[in-house]
Short mmCIF file of C-alpha atoms in Angstrom, two decimals:
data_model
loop_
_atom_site.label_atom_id
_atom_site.label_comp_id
_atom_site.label_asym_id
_atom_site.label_seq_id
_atom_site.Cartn_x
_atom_site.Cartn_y
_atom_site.Cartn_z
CA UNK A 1319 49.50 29.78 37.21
CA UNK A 1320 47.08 31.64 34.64
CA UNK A 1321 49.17 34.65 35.59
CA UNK A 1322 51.77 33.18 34.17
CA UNK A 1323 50.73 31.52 31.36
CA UNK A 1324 49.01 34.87 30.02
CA UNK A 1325 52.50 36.66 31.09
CA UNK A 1326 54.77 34.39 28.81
CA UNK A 1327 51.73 34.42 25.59
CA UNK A 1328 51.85 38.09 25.94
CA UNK A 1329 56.14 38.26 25.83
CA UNK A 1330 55.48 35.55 22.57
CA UNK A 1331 53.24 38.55 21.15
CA UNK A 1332 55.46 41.41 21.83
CA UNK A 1333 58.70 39.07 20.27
CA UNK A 1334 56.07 38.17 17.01
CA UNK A 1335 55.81 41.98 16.45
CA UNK A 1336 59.08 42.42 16.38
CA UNK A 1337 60.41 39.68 14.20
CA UNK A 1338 61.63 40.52 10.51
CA UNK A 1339 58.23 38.63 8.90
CA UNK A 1340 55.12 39.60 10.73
CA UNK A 1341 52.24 37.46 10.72
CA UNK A 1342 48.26 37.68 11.03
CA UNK A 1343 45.91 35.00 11.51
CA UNK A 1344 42.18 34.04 10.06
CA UNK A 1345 40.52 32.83 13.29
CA UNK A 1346 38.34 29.77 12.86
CA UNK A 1347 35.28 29.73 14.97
CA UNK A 1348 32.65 27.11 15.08
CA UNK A 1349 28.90 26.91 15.23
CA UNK A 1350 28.55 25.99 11.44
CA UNK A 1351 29.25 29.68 9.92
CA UNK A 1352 31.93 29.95 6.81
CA UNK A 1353 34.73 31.24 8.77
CA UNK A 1354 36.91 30.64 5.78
CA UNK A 1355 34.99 32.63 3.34
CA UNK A 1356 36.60 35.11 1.20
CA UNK A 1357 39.90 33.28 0.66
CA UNK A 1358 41.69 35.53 -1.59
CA UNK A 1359 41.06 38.55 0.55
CA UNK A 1360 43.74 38.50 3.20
CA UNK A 1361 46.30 38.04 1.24
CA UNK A 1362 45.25 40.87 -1.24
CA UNK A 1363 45.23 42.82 2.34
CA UNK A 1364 48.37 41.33 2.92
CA UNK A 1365 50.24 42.46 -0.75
CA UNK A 1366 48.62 45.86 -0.54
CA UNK A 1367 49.61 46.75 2.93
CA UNK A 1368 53.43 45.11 1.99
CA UNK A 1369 53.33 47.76 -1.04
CA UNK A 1370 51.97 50.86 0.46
CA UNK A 1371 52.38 51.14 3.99
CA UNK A 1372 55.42 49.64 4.26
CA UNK A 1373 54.62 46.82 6.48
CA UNK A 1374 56.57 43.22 6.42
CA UNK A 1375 53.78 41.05 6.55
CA UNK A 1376 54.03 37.17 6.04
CA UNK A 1377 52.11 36.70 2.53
CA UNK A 1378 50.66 33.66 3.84
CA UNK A 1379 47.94 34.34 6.56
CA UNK A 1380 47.81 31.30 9.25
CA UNK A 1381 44.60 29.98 10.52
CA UNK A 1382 44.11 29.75 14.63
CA UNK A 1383 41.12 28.12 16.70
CA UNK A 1384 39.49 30.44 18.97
CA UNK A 1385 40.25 28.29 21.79
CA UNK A 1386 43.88 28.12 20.51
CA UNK A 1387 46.84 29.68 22.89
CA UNK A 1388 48.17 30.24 19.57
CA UNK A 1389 46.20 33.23 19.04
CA UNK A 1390 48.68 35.02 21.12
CA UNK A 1391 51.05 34.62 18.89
CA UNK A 1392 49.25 36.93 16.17
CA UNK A 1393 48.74 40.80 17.14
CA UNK A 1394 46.16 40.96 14.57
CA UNK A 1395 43.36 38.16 14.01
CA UNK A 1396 40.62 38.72 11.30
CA UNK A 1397 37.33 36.80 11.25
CA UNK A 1398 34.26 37.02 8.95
CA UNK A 1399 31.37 34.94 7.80
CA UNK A 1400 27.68 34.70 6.93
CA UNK A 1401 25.97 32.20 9.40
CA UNK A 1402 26.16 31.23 12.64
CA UNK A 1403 29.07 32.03 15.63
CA UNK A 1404 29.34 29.46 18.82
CA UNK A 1405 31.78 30.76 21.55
CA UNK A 1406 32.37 28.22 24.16
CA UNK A 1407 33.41 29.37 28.01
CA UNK A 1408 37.18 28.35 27.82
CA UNK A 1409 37.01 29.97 23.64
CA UNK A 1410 35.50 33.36 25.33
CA UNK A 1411 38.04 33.45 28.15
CA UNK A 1412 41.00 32.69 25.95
CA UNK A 1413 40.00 35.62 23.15
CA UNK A 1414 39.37 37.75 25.87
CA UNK A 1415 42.58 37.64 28.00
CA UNK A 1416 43.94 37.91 24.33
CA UNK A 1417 42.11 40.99 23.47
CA UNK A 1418 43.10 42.56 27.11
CA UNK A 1419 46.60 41.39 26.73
CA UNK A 1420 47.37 43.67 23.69
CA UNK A 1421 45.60 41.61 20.25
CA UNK A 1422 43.33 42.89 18.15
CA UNK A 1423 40.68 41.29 16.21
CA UNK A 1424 38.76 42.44 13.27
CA UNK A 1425 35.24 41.27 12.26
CA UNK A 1426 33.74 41.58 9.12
CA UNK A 1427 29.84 40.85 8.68
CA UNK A 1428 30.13 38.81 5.04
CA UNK A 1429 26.39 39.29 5.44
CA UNK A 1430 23.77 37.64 8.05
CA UNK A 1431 26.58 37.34 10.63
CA UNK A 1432 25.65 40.22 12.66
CA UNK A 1433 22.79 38.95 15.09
CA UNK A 1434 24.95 35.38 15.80
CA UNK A 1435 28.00 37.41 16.54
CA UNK A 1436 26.44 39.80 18.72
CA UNK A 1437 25.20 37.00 20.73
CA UNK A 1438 28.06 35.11 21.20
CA UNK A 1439 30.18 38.37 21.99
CA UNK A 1440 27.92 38.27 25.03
CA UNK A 1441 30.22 35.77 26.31
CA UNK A 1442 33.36 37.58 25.70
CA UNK A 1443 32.59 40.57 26.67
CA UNK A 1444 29.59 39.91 29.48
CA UNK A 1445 29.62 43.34 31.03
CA UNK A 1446 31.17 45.64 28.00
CA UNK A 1447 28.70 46.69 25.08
CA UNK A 1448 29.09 46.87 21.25
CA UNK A 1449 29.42 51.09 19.88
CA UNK A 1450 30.26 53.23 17.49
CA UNK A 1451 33.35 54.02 16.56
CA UNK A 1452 32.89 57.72 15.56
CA UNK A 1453 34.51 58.66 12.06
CA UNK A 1454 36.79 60.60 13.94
CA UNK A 1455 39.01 58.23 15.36
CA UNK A 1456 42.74 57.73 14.49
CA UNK A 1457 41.36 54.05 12.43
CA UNK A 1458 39.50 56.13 9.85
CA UNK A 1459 42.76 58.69 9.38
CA UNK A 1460 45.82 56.51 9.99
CA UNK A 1461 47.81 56.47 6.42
CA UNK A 1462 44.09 56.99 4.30
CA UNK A 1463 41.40 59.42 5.13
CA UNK A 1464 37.74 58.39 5.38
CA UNK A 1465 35.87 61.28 7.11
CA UNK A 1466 32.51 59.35 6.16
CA UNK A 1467 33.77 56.74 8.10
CA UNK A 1468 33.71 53.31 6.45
CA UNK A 1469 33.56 52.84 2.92
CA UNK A 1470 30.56 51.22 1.46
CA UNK A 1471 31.57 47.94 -1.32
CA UNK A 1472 28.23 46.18 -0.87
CA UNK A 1473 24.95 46.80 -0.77
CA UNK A 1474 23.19 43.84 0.87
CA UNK A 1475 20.14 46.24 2.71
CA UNK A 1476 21.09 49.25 1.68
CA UNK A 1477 21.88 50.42 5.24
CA UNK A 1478 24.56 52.62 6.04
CA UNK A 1479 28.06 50.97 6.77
CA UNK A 1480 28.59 50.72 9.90
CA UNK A 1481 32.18 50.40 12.81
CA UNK A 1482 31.26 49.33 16.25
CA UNK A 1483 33.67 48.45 18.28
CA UNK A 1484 35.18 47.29 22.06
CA UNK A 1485 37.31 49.33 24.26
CA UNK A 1486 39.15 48.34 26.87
CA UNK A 1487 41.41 51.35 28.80
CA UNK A 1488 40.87 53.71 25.50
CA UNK A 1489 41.65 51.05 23.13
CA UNK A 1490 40.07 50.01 20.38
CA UNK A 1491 40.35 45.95 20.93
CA UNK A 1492 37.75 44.70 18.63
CA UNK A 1493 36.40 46.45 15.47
CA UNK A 1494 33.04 44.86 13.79
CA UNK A 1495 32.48 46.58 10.60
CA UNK A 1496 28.78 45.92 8.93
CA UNK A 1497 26.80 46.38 5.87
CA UNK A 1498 30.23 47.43 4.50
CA UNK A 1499 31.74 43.76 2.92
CA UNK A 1500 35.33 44.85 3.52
CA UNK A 1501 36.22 41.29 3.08
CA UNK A 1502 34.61 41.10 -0.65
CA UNK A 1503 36.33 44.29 -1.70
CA UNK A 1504 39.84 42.69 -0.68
CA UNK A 1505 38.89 39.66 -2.75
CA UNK A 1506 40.31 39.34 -5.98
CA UNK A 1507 38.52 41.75 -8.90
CA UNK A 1508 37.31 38.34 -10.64
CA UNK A 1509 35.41 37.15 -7.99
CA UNK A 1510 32.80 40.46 -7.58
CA UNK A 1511 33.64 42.45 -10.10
CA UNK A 1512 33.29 45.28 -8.00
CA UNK A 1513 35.02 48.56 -9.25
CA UNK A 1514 38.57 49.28 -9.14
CA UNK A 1515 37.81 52.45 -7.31
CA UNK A 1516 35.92 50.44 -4.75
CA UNK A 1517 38.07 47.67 -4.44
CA UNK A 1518 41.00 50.45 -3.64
CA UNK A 1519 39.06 52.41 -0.71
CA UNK A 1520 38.45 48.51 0.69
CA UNK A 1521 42.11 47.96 0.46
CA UNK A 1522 42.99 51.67 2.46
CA UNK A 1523 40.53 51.15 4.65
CA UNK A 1524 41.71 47.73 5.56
CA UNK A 1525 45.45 49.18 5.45
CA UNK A 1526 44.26 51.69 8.22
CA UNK A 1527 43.01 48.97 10.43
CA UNK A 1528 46.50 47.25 10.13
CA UNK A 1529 48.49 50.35 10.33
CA UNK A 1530 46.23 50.98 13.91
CA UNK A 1531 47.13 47.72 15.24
CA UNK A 1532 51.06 47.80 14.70
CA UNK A 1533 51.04 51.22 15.36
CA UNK A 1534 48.72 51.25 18.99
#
């Protein structure tokens, strides 16, 4: 029976990719962290990728529950935050046999997410660490090259940015960017003022992440 039911999300995901409006999806997690933060920056994500990459993206993002078998109906799911990340069993399962069935989901660290996401990825991915993604893979040179790797919009600690990431048979399934704030340079220019020439190497950064999902 789970056979099954994975076998006929996974045809819902393949049709989804294929239908004239494509859509992506915010996931909503629980555990008390602002998994709705940053609500202008999909859609600015959304526009740019429409304009410049030639993508047909729905210009409304939806919102899915981990948990959700709905989640299969998104090939690209983007999560971020600042506090705290609860995976139950049944959520972990169900975004896992997502992940291996063909999704993709991007984190971004909005700032103090890192150590409660780690933890609950623990439960996702029991046996399978976070790494590196090298600046030489295809995500940092699909339609925009970053050679540096990710860009840098905020400075929070003044670390370096940083792209870890899960594989699973050579693909990237999971990308969890950090002390980067791709999220906040997607955002409207009102809302951090950041500079225009920022705010664009967010947006082509973010546009190589979609391009790599659609695209792999």
């Amino acid at each position: 029976m789970k056979f099954s039911v994975l076998s006929l999300c996974y045809l819902t995901f393949l049709v989804s990719i294929n239908v004239n409006a494509q859509e992506i999806a915010i996931l909503k997690y629980n555990g008390g962290g602002d998994w709705y933060a940053n609500p202008t920056a999909l859609p600015n994500l959304i526009r740019f990728c429409n304009s410049h990459i030639d993508t047909r993206l729905d210009e409304k993002p939806a919102t899915v529950e981990v948990g959700s078998s709905r989640i299969f109906q998104y090939p690209f799911l983007h999560m971020t935050g600042h506090g705290n990340v609860i995976f139950s069993d049944t959520e972990a399962a169900n975004l896992r046999d997502y992940l291996f069935s063909g999704g993709f989901l991007h984190i971004d660290d909005n700032y103090g997410m890192a150590p409660y996401l780690k933890q609950a990825l623990k439960k996702v991915f029991p046996n399978t660490e976070l790494e590196e993604v090298g600046s030489d893979h295809p995500i940092f040179n699909k339609k925009y090259g970053f050679p540096k790797g990710l860009p840098k919009v905020h400075e929070h600690d003044g670390l370096r940015p940083q792209a870890l990431g899960i594989f699973h048979d050579g693909r990237l399934v999971l990308l969890f960017t950090v002390e980067s704030d791709l999220g906040d340079g997607w955002e409207d220019p009102s809302v951090h003022k950041d500079p225009e020439e920022i705010r664009i190497k967010a947006l082509q950064m973010g546009a190589n992440i979609i391009a790599y999902v659609f695209e792999n």
